[in-house]
CSV table of N, CA and C in Angstrom, one decimal:
chain,number,residue,atom,x,y,z
A,214,UNK,N,-8.8,18.5,16.3
A,214,UNK,CA,-8.6,17.1,16.4
A,214,UNK,C,-7.3,16.7,15.8
A,215,UNK,N,-6.6,15.7,16.4
A,215,UNK,CA,-5.3,15.2,15.9
A,215,UNK,C,-5.6,14.0,15.0
A,216,UNK,N,-5.1,14.1,13.8
A,216,UNK,CA,-5.3,13.0,12.8
A,216,UNK,C,-3.9,12.6,12.3
A,217,UNK,N,-3.7,11.3,12.4
A,217,UNK,CA,-2.4,10.7,12.0
A,217,UNK,C,-2.3,10.1,10.6
A,218,UNK,N,-1.1,10.0,10.1
A,218,UNK,CA,-0.9,9.4,8.8
A,218,UNK,C,0.4,8.5,8.9
A,219,UNK,N,0.2,7.2,8.5
A,219,UNK,CA,1.4,6.3,8.5
A,219,UNK,C,1.5,5.7,7.1
A,220,UNK,N,2.7,5.4,6.7
A,220,UNK,CA,3.0,4.9,5.3
A,220,UNK,C,4.2,4.0,5.3
A,221,UNK,N,4.0,2.8,4.7
A,221,UNK,CA,5.2,2.0,4.4
A,221,UNK,C,5.2,1.8,2.8
A,222,UNK,N,6.3,1.5,2.3
A,222,UNK,CA,6.4,1.4,0.8
A,222,UNK,C,6.0,0.0,0.3
A,223,UNK,N,6.1,-1.0,1.1
A,223,UNK,CA,5.9,-2.4,0.7
A,223,UNK,C,4.9,-3.1,1.7
A,224,UNK,N,4.1,-4.0,1.2
A,224,UNK,CA,3.2,-4.7,2.0
A,224,UNK,C,3.9,-5.6,3.1
A,225,UNK,N,5.1,-6.0,2.8
A,225,UNK,CA,5.8,-6.8,3.8
A,225,UNK,C,6.5,-6.0,4.9
A,226,UNK,N,6.4,-4.7,4.8
A,226,UNK,CA,7.0,-3.8,5.8
A,226,UNK,C,5.9,-3.6,6.9
A,227,UNK,N,6.4,-3.4,8.1
A,227,UNK,CA,5.5,-3.2,9.3
A,227,UNK,C,5.4,-1.8,9.7
A,228,UNK,N,4.2,-1.3,9.9
A,228,UNK,CA,4.0,0.1,10.3
A,228,UNK,C,3.6,0.2,11.8
A,229,UNK,N,3.8,-0.9,12.6
A,229,UNK,CA,3.4,-0.8,14.0
A,229,UNK,C,4.1,0.3,14.8
A,230,UNK,N,5.4,0.5,14.5
A,230,UNK,CA,6.1,1.6,15.2
A,230,UNK,C,5.4,3.0,14.9
A,231,UNK,N,5.1,3.2,13.7
A,231,UNK,CA,4.4,4.5,13.3
A,231,UNK,C,3.0,4.6,14.0
A,232,UNK,N,2.3,3.5,13.9
A,232,UNK,CA,0.9,3.5,14.5
A,232,UNK,C,1.0,3.7,16.0
A,233,UNK,N,1.9,3.0,16.7
A,233,UNK,CA,2.0,3.2,18.2
A,233,UNK,C,2.4,4.7,18.5
A,234,UNK,N,3.3,5.2,17.8
A,234,UNK,CA,3.7,6.6,18.0
A,234,UNK,C,2.6,7.6,17.8
A,235,UNK,N,1.8,7.4,16.8
A,235,UNK,CA,0.7,8.3,16.4
A,235,UNK,C,-0.4,8.1,17.5
A,236,UNK,N,-0.7,6.9,18.0
A,236,UNK,CA,-1.7,6.7,19.0
A,236,UNK,C,-1.2,7.4,20.3
A,237,UNK,N,0.1,7.2,20.6
A,237,UNK,CA,0.6,7.9,21.8
A,237,UNK,C,0.6,9.4,21.7
A,238,UNK,N,0.7,9.9,20.5
A,238,UNK,CA,0.6,11.4,20.3
A,238,UNK,C,-0.8,11.9,20.5
A,239,UNK,N,-1.8,11.0,20.6
A,239,UNK,CA,-3.2,11.4,20.8
A,239,UNK,C,-4.0,11.5,19.6
A,240,UNK,N,-3.6,10.8,18.5
A,240,UNK,CA,-4.4,10.9,17.2
A,240,UNK,C,-5.7,10.1,17.4
A,241,UNK,N,-6.8,10.8,17.1
A,241,UNK,CA,-8.1,10.3,17.2
A,241,UNK,C,-8.4,9.3,16.0
A,242,UNK,N,-7.9,9.7,14.8
A,242,UNK,CA,-8.0,8.9,13.6
A,242,UNK,C,-6.7,8.8,13.0
A,243,UNK,N,-6.4,7.6,12.4
A,243,UNK,CA,-5.1,7.4,11.7
A,243,UNK,C,-5.4,6.8,10.4
A,244,UNK,N,-4.9,7.4,9.3
A,244,UNK,CA,-5.0,6.9,8.0
A,244,UNK,C,-3.7,6.3,7.6
A,245,UNK,N,-3.7,5.4,6.7
A,245,UNK,CA,-2.4,4.8,6.3
A,245,UNK,C,-2.4,4.3,4.8
A,246,UNK,N,-1.2,4.2,4.3
A,246,UNK,CA,-1.0,3.7,2.9
A,246,UNK,C,0.1,2.6,2.9
A,247,UNK,N,0.0,1.6,2.0
A,247,UNK,CA,1.0,0.7,1.7
A,247,UNK,C,1.4,1.0,0.3
A,248,UNK,N,2.2,2.0,0.1
A,248,UNK,CA,2.5,2.5,-1.3
A,248,UNK,C,3.7,3.4,-1.2
A,249,UNK,N,4.5,3.5,-2.3
A,249,UNK,CA,5.6,4.3,-2.3
A,249,UNK,C,5.3,5.8,-2.1
A,250,UNK,N,6.1,6.5,-1.4
A,250,UNK,CA,5.9,8.0,-1.2
A,250,UNK,C,6.1,8.7,-2.5
A,251,UNK,N,6.7,8.1,-3.5
A,251,UNK,CA,6.8,8.8,-4.8
A,251,UNK,C,5.5,8.8,-5.6
A,252,UNK,N,4.6,8.0,-5.2
A,252,UNK,CA,3.3,8.0,-5.9
A,252,UNK,C,2.5,9.2,-5.6
A,253,UNK,N,1.9,9.9,-6.6
A,253,UNK,CA,1.1,11.1,-6.3
A,253,UNK,C,-0.2,10.8,-5.7
A,254,UNK,N,-0.8,9.6,-6.2
A,254,UNK,CA,-2.1,9.3,-5.7
A,254,UNK,C,-1.9,8.2,-4.6
A,255,UNK,N,-2.2,8.6,-3.3
A,255,UNK,CA,-2.2,7.7,-2.2
A,255,UNK,C,-3.6,7.7,-1.5
A,256,UNK,N,-4.3,6.6,-1.6
A,256,UNK,CA,-5.7,6.6,-1.1
A,256,UNK,C,-5.8,7.1,0.4
A,257,UNK,N,-4.9,6.6,1.2
A,257,UNK,CA,-5.0,7.0,2.6
A,257,UNK,C,-4.8,8.4,2.8
A,258,UNK,N,-3.8,9.0,2.1
A,258,UNK,CA,-3.5,10.4,2.2
A,258,UNK,C,-4.7,11.2,1.7
A,259,UNK,N,-5.3,10.8,0.6
A,259,UNK,CA,-6.5,11.5,0.0
A,259,UNK,C,-7.6,11.5,1.0
A,260,UNK,N,-7.9,10.3,1.6
A,260,UNK,CA,-9.0,10.2,2.6
A,260,UNK,C,-8.7,11.1,3.8
A,261,UNK,N,-7.4,11.2,4.2
A,261,UNK,CA,-7.1,12.0,5.4
A,261,UNK,C,-7.3,13.5,5.0
A,262,UNK,N,-6.9,13.9,3.8
A,262,UNK,CA,-7.1,15.3,3.4
A,262,UNK,C,-8.5,15.7,3.4
A,263,UNK,N,-9.4,14.7,2.9
A,263,UNK,CA,-10.8,15.0,2.9
A,263,UNK,C,-11.4,15.1,4.3
A,264,UNK,N,-10.8,14.4,5.3
A,264,UNK,CA,-11.3,14.5,6.7
A,264,UNK,C,-10.8,15.7,7.5
A,265,UNK,N,-9.7,16.3,7.0
A,265,UNK,CA,-9.2,17.5,7.8
A,265,UNK,C,-10.1,18.7,7.7
A,266,UNK,N,-10.2,19.3,8.9
A,266,UNK,CA,-11.0,20.6,9.0
A,266,UNK,C,-10.1,21.6,9.7
A,267,UNK,N,-10.5,22.9,9.5
A,267,UNK,CA,-9.7,24.0,10.1
A,267,UNK,C,-9.5,23.7,11.6
A,268,UNK,N,-8.3,23.9,12.1
A,268,UNK,CA,-8.0,23.7,13.5
A,268,UNK,C,-7.5,22.4,13.8
A,269,UNK,N,-7.6,21.4,12.9
A,269,UNK,CA,-7.0,20.1,13.1
A,269,UNK,C,-5.5,20.1,13.0
A,270,UNK,N,-4.9,19.1,13.6
A,270,UNK,CA,-3.4,18.9,13.5
A,270,UNK,C,-3.2,17.6,12.8
A,271,UNK,N,-2.4,17.6,11.7
A,271,UNK,CA,-2.0,16.5,10.9
A,271,UNK,C,-0.7,16.0,11.4
A,272,UNK,N,-0.6,14.8,11.9
A,272,UNK,CA,0.6,14.3,12.6
A,272,UNK,C,1.1,13.1,11.8
A,273,UNK,N,2.5,13.1,11.5
A,273,UNK,CA,3.2,12.0,10.9
A,273,UNK,C,4.3,11.6,11.8
A,274,UNK,N,4.7,10.4,11.7
A,274,UNK,CA,5.9,9.9,12.5
A,274,UNK,C,7.2,10.5,12.1
A,275,UNK,N,7.4,10.6,10.7
A,275,UNK,CA,8.5,11.3,10.2
A,275,UNK,C,8.1,11.9,8.9
A,276,UNK,N,8.8,13.0,8.5
A,276,UNK,CA,8.5,13.7,7.3
A,276,UNK,C,8.6,12.8,6.0
A,277,UNK,N,9.5,11.9,6.0
A,277,UNK,CA,9.7,11.0,4.8
A,277,UNK,C,8.5,10.1,4.6
A,278,UNK,N,7.7,10.0,5.6
A,278,UNK,CA,6.4,9.2,5.4
A,278,UNK,C,5.4,10.0,4.6
A,279,UNK,N,5.5,11.3,4.6
A,279,UNK,CA,4.6,12.2,4.0
A,279,UNK,C,5.0,12.5,2.6
A,280,UNK,N,6.2,12.8,2.3
A,280,UNK,CA,6.7,13.2,1.0
A,280,UNK,C,8.1,12.8,0.7
A,281,UNK,N,8.5,12.8,-0.6
A,281,UNK,CA,9.8,12.3,-1.0
A,281,UNK,C,10.7,13.5,-1.4
A,282,UNK,N,10.1,14.6,-1.6
A,282,UNK,CA,11.0,15.8,-2.0
A,282,UNK,C,10.6,17.0,-1.2
A,283,UNK,N,11.5,17.9,-1.2
A,283,UNK,CA,11.3,19.2,-0.4
A,283,UNK,C,10.1,19.9,-1.1
A,284,UNK,N,10.1,19.9,-2.4
A,284,UNK,CA,9.0,20.6,-3.1
A,284,UNK,C,7.6,20.0,-2.7
A,285,UNK,N,7.6,18.7,-2.7
A,285,UNK,CA,6.3,18.0,-2.3
A,285,UNK,C,5.9,18.3,-0.8
A,286,UNK,N,6.9,18.3,0.1
A,286,UNK,CA,6.6,18.5,1.5
A,286,UNK,C,6.2,20.0,1.7
A,287,UNK,N,6.8,20.9,1.0
A,287,UNK,CA,6.5,22.3,1.2
A,287,UNK,C,5.1,22.6,0.6
A,288,UNK,N,4.8,21.9,-0.5
A,288,UNK,CA,3.5,22.1,-1.1
A,288,UNK,C,2.4,21.6,-0.2
A,289,UNK,N,2.6,20.4,0.4
A,289,UNK,CA,1.6,19.9,1.4
A,289,UNK,C,1.5,20.8,2.6
A,290,UNK,N,2.6,21.3,3.1
A,290,UNK,CA,2.6,22.2,4.3
A,290,UNK,C,1.9,23.5,4.0
A,291,UNK,N,2.1,24.0,2.8
A,291,UNK,CA,1.5,25.3,2.4
A,291,UNK,C,0.0,25.1,2.2
A,292,UNK,N,-0.4,24.0,1.7
A,292,UNK,CA,-1.9,23.6,1.5
A,292,UNK,C,-2.5,23.5,2.9
A,293,UNK,N,-1.8,22.8,3.8
A,293,UNK,CA,-2.4,22.7,5.2
A,293,UNK,C,-2.5,24.0,5.9
A,294,UNK,N,-1.5,24.9,5.7
A,294,UNK,CA,-1.5,26.2,6.3
A,294,UNK,C,-2.7,27.0,5.8
A,295,UNK,N,-2.8,27.0,4.5
A,295,UNK,CA,-3.9,27.7,3.8
A,295,UNK,C,-5.3,27.3,4.4
A,296,UNK,N,-5.4,26.0,4.7
A,296,UNK,CA,-6.7,25.4,5.2
A,296,UNK,C,-6.8,25.5,6.7
A,297,UNK,N,-5.8,26.1,7.3
A,297,UNK,CA,-5.8,26.3,8.8
A,297,UNK,C,-5.6,25.0,9.6
A,298,UNK,N,-4.8,24.1,9.0
A,298,UNK,CA,-4.4,22.9,9.6
A,298,UNK,C,-2.9,22.9,9.9
A,299,UNK,N,-2.6,22.4,11.2
A,299,UNK,CA,-1.2,22.4,11.6
A,299,UNK,C,-0.6,21.0,11.2
A,300,UNK,N,0.7,21.0,11.1
A,300,UNK,CA,1.5,19.8,10.7
A,300,UNK,C,2.5,19.5,11.8
A,301,UNK,N,2.5,18.3,12.3
A,301,UNK,CA,3.5,17.9,13.3
A,301,UNK,C,4.2,16.6,12.8
A,302,UNK,N,5.5,16.6,13.0
A,302,UNK,CA,6.3,15.4,12.7
A,302,UNK,C,6.9,15.0,14.1
A,303,UNK,N,6.6,13.8,14.5
A,303,UNK,CA,7.0,13.4,15.8
A,303,UNK,C,8.5,13.2,15.9
A,304,UNK,N,9.1,12.5,15.0
A,304,UNK,CA,10.6,12.2,15.0
A,304,UNK,C,11.4,13.4,14.9
A,305,UNK,N,11.0,14.4,14.1
A,305,UNK,CA,11.8,15.6,13.9
A,305,UNK,C,11.4,16.7,14.9
A,306,UNK,N,10.4,16.5,15.7
A,306,UNK,CA,9.9,17.5,16.7
A,306,UNK,C,9.5,18.8,15.9
A,307,UNK,N,8.8,18.6,14.9
A,307,UNK,CA,8.4,19.8,14.1
A,307,UNK,C,6.9,20.1,14.3
A,308,UNK,N,6.6,21.3,14.5
A,308,UNK,CA,5.2,21.7,14.7
A,308,UNK,C,5.0,23.1,13.9
A,309,UNK,N,4.3,23.0,12.8
A,309,UNK,CA,4.2,24.2,11.9
A,309,UNK,C,3.2,25.2,12.4
A,310,UNK,N,2.6,24.9,13.6
A,310,UNK,CA,1.7,25.9,14.2
A,310,UNK,C,2.5,27.0,14.9
A,311,UNK,N,3.9,26.9,14.9
A,311,UNK,CA,4.7,27.9,15.5
A,311,UNK,C,5.7,28.4,14.5
A,312,UNK,N,6.2,29.6,14.6
A,312,UNK,CA,7.2,30.1,13.6
A,312,UNK,C,8.5,29.3,13.6
A,313,UNK,N,8.9,28.9,14.8
A,313,UNK,CA,10.2,28.1,14.9
A,313,UNK,C,9.9,26.8,14.2
A,314,UNK,N,8.8,26.2,14.4
A,314,UNK,CA,8.4,24.9,13.8
A,314,UNK,C,8.4,25.0,12.3
A,315,UNK,N,8.0,26.1,11.7
A,315,UNK,CA,8.0,26.3,10.3
A,315,UNK,C,9.4,26.3,9.7
A,316,UNK,N,10.3,27.0,10.5
A,316,UNK,CA,11.7,27.1,10.0
A,316,UNK,C,12.3,25.8,10.1
A,317,UNK,N,12.1,25.1,11.2
A,317,UNK,CA,12.7,23.7,11.3
A,317,UNK,C,12.2,22.8,10.2
A,318,UNK,N,10.9,22.9,9.9
A,318,UNK,CA,10.3,22.1,8.9
A,318,UNK,C,11.1,22.2,7.6
A,319,UNK,N,11.3,23.5,7.2
A,319,UNK,CA,12.0,23.7,5.9
A,319,UNK,C,13.4,23.2,6.0
A,320,UNK,N,14.1,23.4,7.1
A,320,UNK,CA,15.5,22.9,7.2
A,320,UNK,C,15.6,21.4,7.1
A,321,UNK,N,14.7,20.7,7.9
A,321,UNK,CA,14.7,19.2,7.9
A,321,UNK,C,14.3,18.7,6.5
A,322,UNK,N,13.3,19.3,5.9
A,322,UNK,CA,12.9,18.9,4.5
A,322,UNK,C,14.1,19.0,3.5
A,323,UNK,N,14.8,20.1,3.6
A,323,UNK,CA,16.0,20.3,2.7
A,323,UNK,C,17.0,19.2,3.0
A,324,UNK,N,17.3,18.9,4.3
A,324,UNK,CA,18.3,17.9,4.6
A,324,UNK,C,17.8,16.5,4.2
A,325,UNK,N,16.6,16.2,4.3
A,325,UNK,CA,16.1,14.9,3.9
A,325,UNK,C,16.2,14.7,2.4
A,326,UNK,N,15.9,15.8,1.6
A,326,UNK,CA,16.1,15.7,0.2
A,326,UNK,C,17.6,15.5,-0.2
A,327,UNK,N,18.4,16.3,0.5
A,327,UNK,CA,19.9,16.2,0.3
A,327,UNK,C,20.3,14.7,0.5
A,328,UNK,N,19.9,14.1,1.6
A,328,UNK,CA,20.3,12.7,1.9
A,328,UNK,C,19.8,11.8,0.8
A,329,UNK,N,18.6,11.9,0.3
A,329,UNK,CA,18.1,11.0,-0.7
A,329,UNK,C,18.9,11.2,-2.0
A,330,UNK,N,19.3,12.4,-2.3
A,330,UNK,CA,20.1,12.7,-3.5
A,330,UNK,C,21.5,12.1,-3.4
A,331,UNK,N,22.1,12.1,-2.2
A,331,UNK,CA,23.4,11.5,-2.0
A,331,UNK,C,23.3,10.0,-2.2
A,332,UNK,N,22.2,9.4,-1.6
A,332,UNK,CA,22.0,7.9,-1.7
A,332,UNK,C,21.9,7.6,-3.2
A,333,UNK,N,21.1,8.4,-3.9
A,333,UNK,CA,20.8,8.1,-5.4
A,333,UNK,C,22.2,8.2,-6.1
A,334,UNK,N,23.0,9.2,-5.8
A,334,UNK,CA,24.3,9.3,-6.5
A,334,UNK,C,25.2,8.1,-6.2
A,335,UNK,N,25.2,7.7,-4.9
A,335,UNK,CA,26.0,6.5,-4.6
A,335,UNK,C,25.6,5.3,-5.3
A,336,UNK,N,24.3,5.1,-5.4
A,336,UNK,CA,23.7,3.9,-6.1
A,336,UNK,C,24.1,3.9,-7.5
A,337,UNK,N,24.0,5.1,-8.2
A,337,UNK,CA,24.3,5.2,-9.6
A,337,UNK,C,25.8,4.9,-9.8
A,338,UNK,N,26.6,5.4,-8.9
A,338,UNK,CA,28.1,5.2,-9.0
A,338,UNK,C,28.4,3.7,-8.8
A,339,UNK,N,27.7,3.1,-7.9
A,339,UNK,CA,27.9,1.7,-7.7
A,339,UNK,C,27.5,0.8,-8.8
A,340,UNK,N,26.4,1.2,-9.5
A,340,UNK,CA,25.9,0.4,-10.6
A,340,UNK,C,26.9,0.6,-11.8
A,341,UNK,N,27.4,1.8,-12.0
A,341,UNK,CA,28.4,2.1,-13.1
A,341,UNK,C,29.6,1.3,-12.8
A,342,UNK,N,30.1,1.3,-11.6
A,342,UNK,CA,31.3,0.5,-11.3
A,342,UNK,C,31.1,-0.9,-11.5
A,343,UNK,N,29.9,-1.5,-11.2
A,343,UNK,CA,29.7,-2.9,-11.4
A,343,UNK,C,29.6,-3.2,-12.9
A,344,UNK,N,29.0,-2.3,-13.7
A,344,UNK,CA,28.9,-2.5,-15.1
A,344,UNK,C,30.3,-2.5,-15.8
A,345,UNK,N,31.2,-1.6,-15.3
A,345,UNK,CA,32.5,-1.6,-15.9
A,345,UNK,C,33.3,-2.9,-15.6
A,346,UNK,N,32.9,-3.6,-14.5
A,346,UNK,CA,33.5,-4.9,-14.2
A,346,UNK,C,32.7,-6.1,-14.8
A,347,UNK,N,31.8,-5.8,-15.7
A,347,UNK,CA,31.1,-6.8,-16.5
A,347,UNK,C,29.8,-7.3,-15.8
A,348,UNK,N,29.4,-6.8,-14.7
A,348,UNK,CA,28.2,-7.2,-14.0
A,348,UNK,C,27.0,-6.6,-14.6
A,349,UNK,N,26.0,-7.3,-14.8
A,349,UNK,CA,24.7,-6.8,-15.3
A,349,UNK,C,23.6,-6.9,-14.3
A,350,UNK,N,23.0,-5.8,-14.0
A,350,UNK,CA,21.9,-5.9,-13.1
A,350,UNK,C,20.6,-6.2,-13.7
A,351,UNK,N,19.6,-6.2,-12.9
A,351,UNK,CA,18.2,-6.5,-13.4
A,351,UNK,C,17.8,-7.9,-13.2
A,352,UNK,N,16.6,-8.1,-13.6
A,352,UNK,CA,16.0,-9.5,-13.4
A,352,UNK,C,16.7,-10.5,-14.4
A,353,UNK,N,17.0,-11.7,-13.9
A,353,UNK,CA,17.6,-12.7,-14.8
A,353,UNK,C,16.7,-13.1,-15.9
A,354,UNK,N,17.2,-13.4,-17.0
A,354,UNK,CA,16.4,-13.8,-18.2
A,354,UNK,C,15.7,-15.1,-17.8
A,355,UNK,N,14.4,-15.1,-18.3
A,355,UNK,CA,13.6,-16.3,-18.0
A,355,UNK,C,14.0,-17.5,-18.8
A,356,UNK,N,14.5,-17.3,-20.0
A,356,UNK,CA,14.9,-18.4,-20.9
A,356,UNK,C,16.2,-18.1,-21.5
A,357,UNK,N,16.9,-19.2,-21.9
A,357,UNK,CA,18.3,-19.0,-22.4
A,357,UNK,C,18.3,-18.8,-23.9
A,358,UNK,N,19.5,-18.7,-24.5
A,358,UNK,CA,19.6,-18.4,-25.9
A,358,UNK,C,19.1,-19.5,-26.8
A,359,UNK,N,19.3,-20.8,-26.4
A,359,UNK,CA,18.9,-21.9,-27.2
A,359,UNK,C,17.3,-21.9,-27.3
A,360,UNK,N,16.7,-21.6,-26.2
A,360,UNK,CA,15.2,-21.5,-26.2
A,360,UNK,C,14.7,-20.4,-27.1
A,361,UNK,N,15.4,-19.2,-27.0
A,361,UNK,CA,15.1,-18.1,-27.9
A,361,UNK,C,15.2,-18.5,-29.4
A,362,UNK,N,16.2,-19.3,-29.7
A,362,UNK,CA,16.4,-19.8,-31.1
A,362,UNK,C,15.2,-20.7,-31.4
A,363,UNK,N,14.8,-21.5,-30.5
A,363,UNK,CA,13.7,-22.5,-30.8
A,363,UNK,C,12.4,-21.7,-31.0
A,364,UNK,N,12.2,-20.7,-30.2
A,364,UNK,CA,11.0,-19.8,-30.3
A,364,UNK,C,11.0,-19.1,-31.7
A,365,UNK,N,12.1,-18.6,-32.1
A,365,UNK,CA,12.2,-17.9,-33.4
A,365,UNK,C,11.9,-18.9,-34.5
A,366,UNK,N,12.5,-20.1,-34.4
A,366,UNK,CA,12.3,-21.2,-35.4
A,366,UNK,C,10.8,-21.5,-35.5
A,367,UNK,N,10.1,-21.7,-34.4
A,367,UNK,CA,8.7,-22.1,-34.3
A,367,UNK,C,7.9,-20.9,-35.0
A,368,UNK,N,8.2,-19.7,-34.6
A,368,UNK,CA,7.5,-18.6,-35.1
A,368,UNK,C,7.7,-18.4,-36.7
A,369,UNK,N,9.0,-18.5,-37.1
A,369,UNK,CA,9.3,-18.4,-38.5
A,369,UNK,C,8.6,-19.4,-39.4
A,370,UNK,N,8.6,-20.6,-38.9
A,370,UNK,CA,8.0,-21.7,-39.6
A,370,UNK,C,6.4,-21.8,-39.5
A,371,UNK,N,5.9,-20.9,-38.6
A,371,UNK,CA,4.5,-20.9,-38.3
A,371,UNK,C,3.9,-22.2,-38.0
A,372,UNK,N,4.7,-23.0,-37.2
A,372,UNK,CA,4.3,-24.4,-36.9
A,372,UNK,C,3.2,-24.3,-35.8
A,373,UNK,N,3.3,-23.3,-35.0
A,373,UNK,CA,2.3,-23.2,-33.8
A,373,UNK,C,1.8,-21.7,-33.7
A,374,UNK,N,0.6,-21.6,-33.3
A,374,UNK,CA,0.1,-20.2,-33.0
A,374,UNK,C,0.9,-19.6,-31.9
A,375,UNK,N,0.9,-18.3,-31.9
A,375,UNK,CA,1.7,-17.5,-30.9
A,375,UNK,C,1.2,-17.9,-29.5
A,376,UNK,N,-0.1,-18.1,-29.3
A,376,UNK,CA,-0.6,-18.4,-27.9
A,376,UNK,C,0.0,-19.8,-27.5
A,377,UNK,N,0.1,-20.7,-28.4
A,377,UNK,CA,0.6,-22.0,-28.0
A,377,UNK,C,2.1,-22.0,-27.7
A,378,UNK,N,2.8,-21.2,-28.4
A,378,UNK,CA,4.3,-21.0,-28.2
A,378,UNK,C,4.5,-20.4,-26.8
A,379,UNK,N,3.7,-19.4,-26.5
A,379,UNK,CA,3.7,-18.7,-25.2
A,379,UNK,C,3.5,-19.7,-24.1
A,380,UNK,N,2.4,-20.5,-24.2
A,380,UNK,CA,2.1,-21.5,-23.2
A,380,UNK,C,3.2,-22.5,-23.0
A,381,UNK,N,3.8,-22.9,-24.2
A,381,UNK,CA,4.8,-24.0,-24.1
A,381,UNK,C,6.0,-23.5,-23.3
A,382,UNK,N,6.4,-22.2,-23.4
A,382,UNK,CA,7.6,-21.7,-22.7
A,382,UNK,C,7.2,-20.9,-21.5
A,383,UNK,N,5.9,-20.8,-21.2
A,383,UNK,CA,5.6,-20.1,-20.0
A,383,UNK,C,5.9,-18.6,-20.0
A,384,UNK,N,5.7,-18.0,-21.1
A,384,UNK,CA,6.0,-16.5,-21.3
A,384,UNK,C,4.7,-15.8,-21.8
A,385,UNK,N,4.7,-14.5,-21.7
A,385,UNK,CA,3.6,-13.7,-22.2
A,385,UNK,C,3.9,-13.3,-23.7
A,386,UNK,N,2.8,-12.9,-24.3
A,386,UNK,CA,3.0,-12.4,-25.7
A,386,UNK,C,4.0,-11.3,-25.9
A,387,UNK,N,4.0,-10.3,-25.0
A,387,UNK,CA,5.0,-9.2,-25.1
A,387,UNK,C,6.4,-9.7,-24.9
A,388,UNK,N,6.6,-10.7,-24.0
A,388,UNK,CA,7.9,-11.3,-23.8
A,388,UNK,C,8.3,-12.0,-25.1
A,389,UNK,N,7.4,-12.8,-25.7
A,389,UNK,CA,7.7,-13.5,-26.9
A,389,UNK,C,8.2,-12.6,-28.0
A,390,UNK,N,7.4,-11.5,-28.2
A,390,UNK,CA,7.8,-10.5,-29.2
A,390,UNK,C,9.1,-9.8,-28.9
A,391,UNK,N,9.4,-9.6,-27.7
A,391,UNK,CA,10.7,-9.0,-27.3
A,391,UNK,C,11.8,-10.0,-27.7
A,392,UNK,N,11.6,-11.3,-27.4
A,392,UNK,CA,12.6,-12.3,-27.8
A,392,UNK,C,12.8,-12.4,-29.3
A,393,UNK,N,11.7,-12.2,-30.0
A,393,UNK,CA,11.8,-12.3,-31.5
A,393,UNK,C,12.6,-11.1,-32.1
A,394,UNK,N,12.6,-10.0,-31.4
A,394,UNK,CA,13.4,-8.8,-31.9
A,394,UNK,C,14.9,-9.0,-31.6
A,395,UNK,N,15.2,-9.8,-30.6
A,395,UNK,CA,16.6,-10.0,-30.2
A,395,UNK,C,17.5,-10.6,-31.3
A,396,UNK,N,18.6,-10.0,-31.6
A,396,UNK,CA,19.5,-10.6,-32.6
A,396,UNK,C,20.5,-11.5,-31.9
A,397,UNK,N,20.6,-12.7,-32.3
A,397,UNK,CA,21.5,-13.7,-31.7
A,397,UNK,C,22.6,-14.0,-32.7
């Protein structure tokens, strides 16, 4: 039986392209996840693995939908092979039920990991360059310096309970305590 797997990283992403391709490939059942591929626990993938039987073919639209690293992809492929399950990737035209398909799988997996590492290096270099120019990344601060001083004053004078201070400024307790640690 052909069983498909689709994955998107975010809920606002659309997996129609993957689902259409898997249906066209003849998948009888399709499992899916709306979660990062970096996560080890993916409910859809877990359910798919539980449904697989010897002789089945596990089909993905692209290898990057299945795993994020060569090590992860090879581990999955080895497990499937041990269980007598084939792996097909539609975009890369890989079919591990053939010797040539196994070779291509390992080559494409290595190239995909190489590409991710290049992107990661470029991103780090860009962030470093931005920092040297004085740009600071991350989420903007919820409150400014004057409000932090007011929070510290209220806390030091014990004029209000922590809960009331948090409600007054619309922040959580951990955020309040983080601001109290900040030296101004």
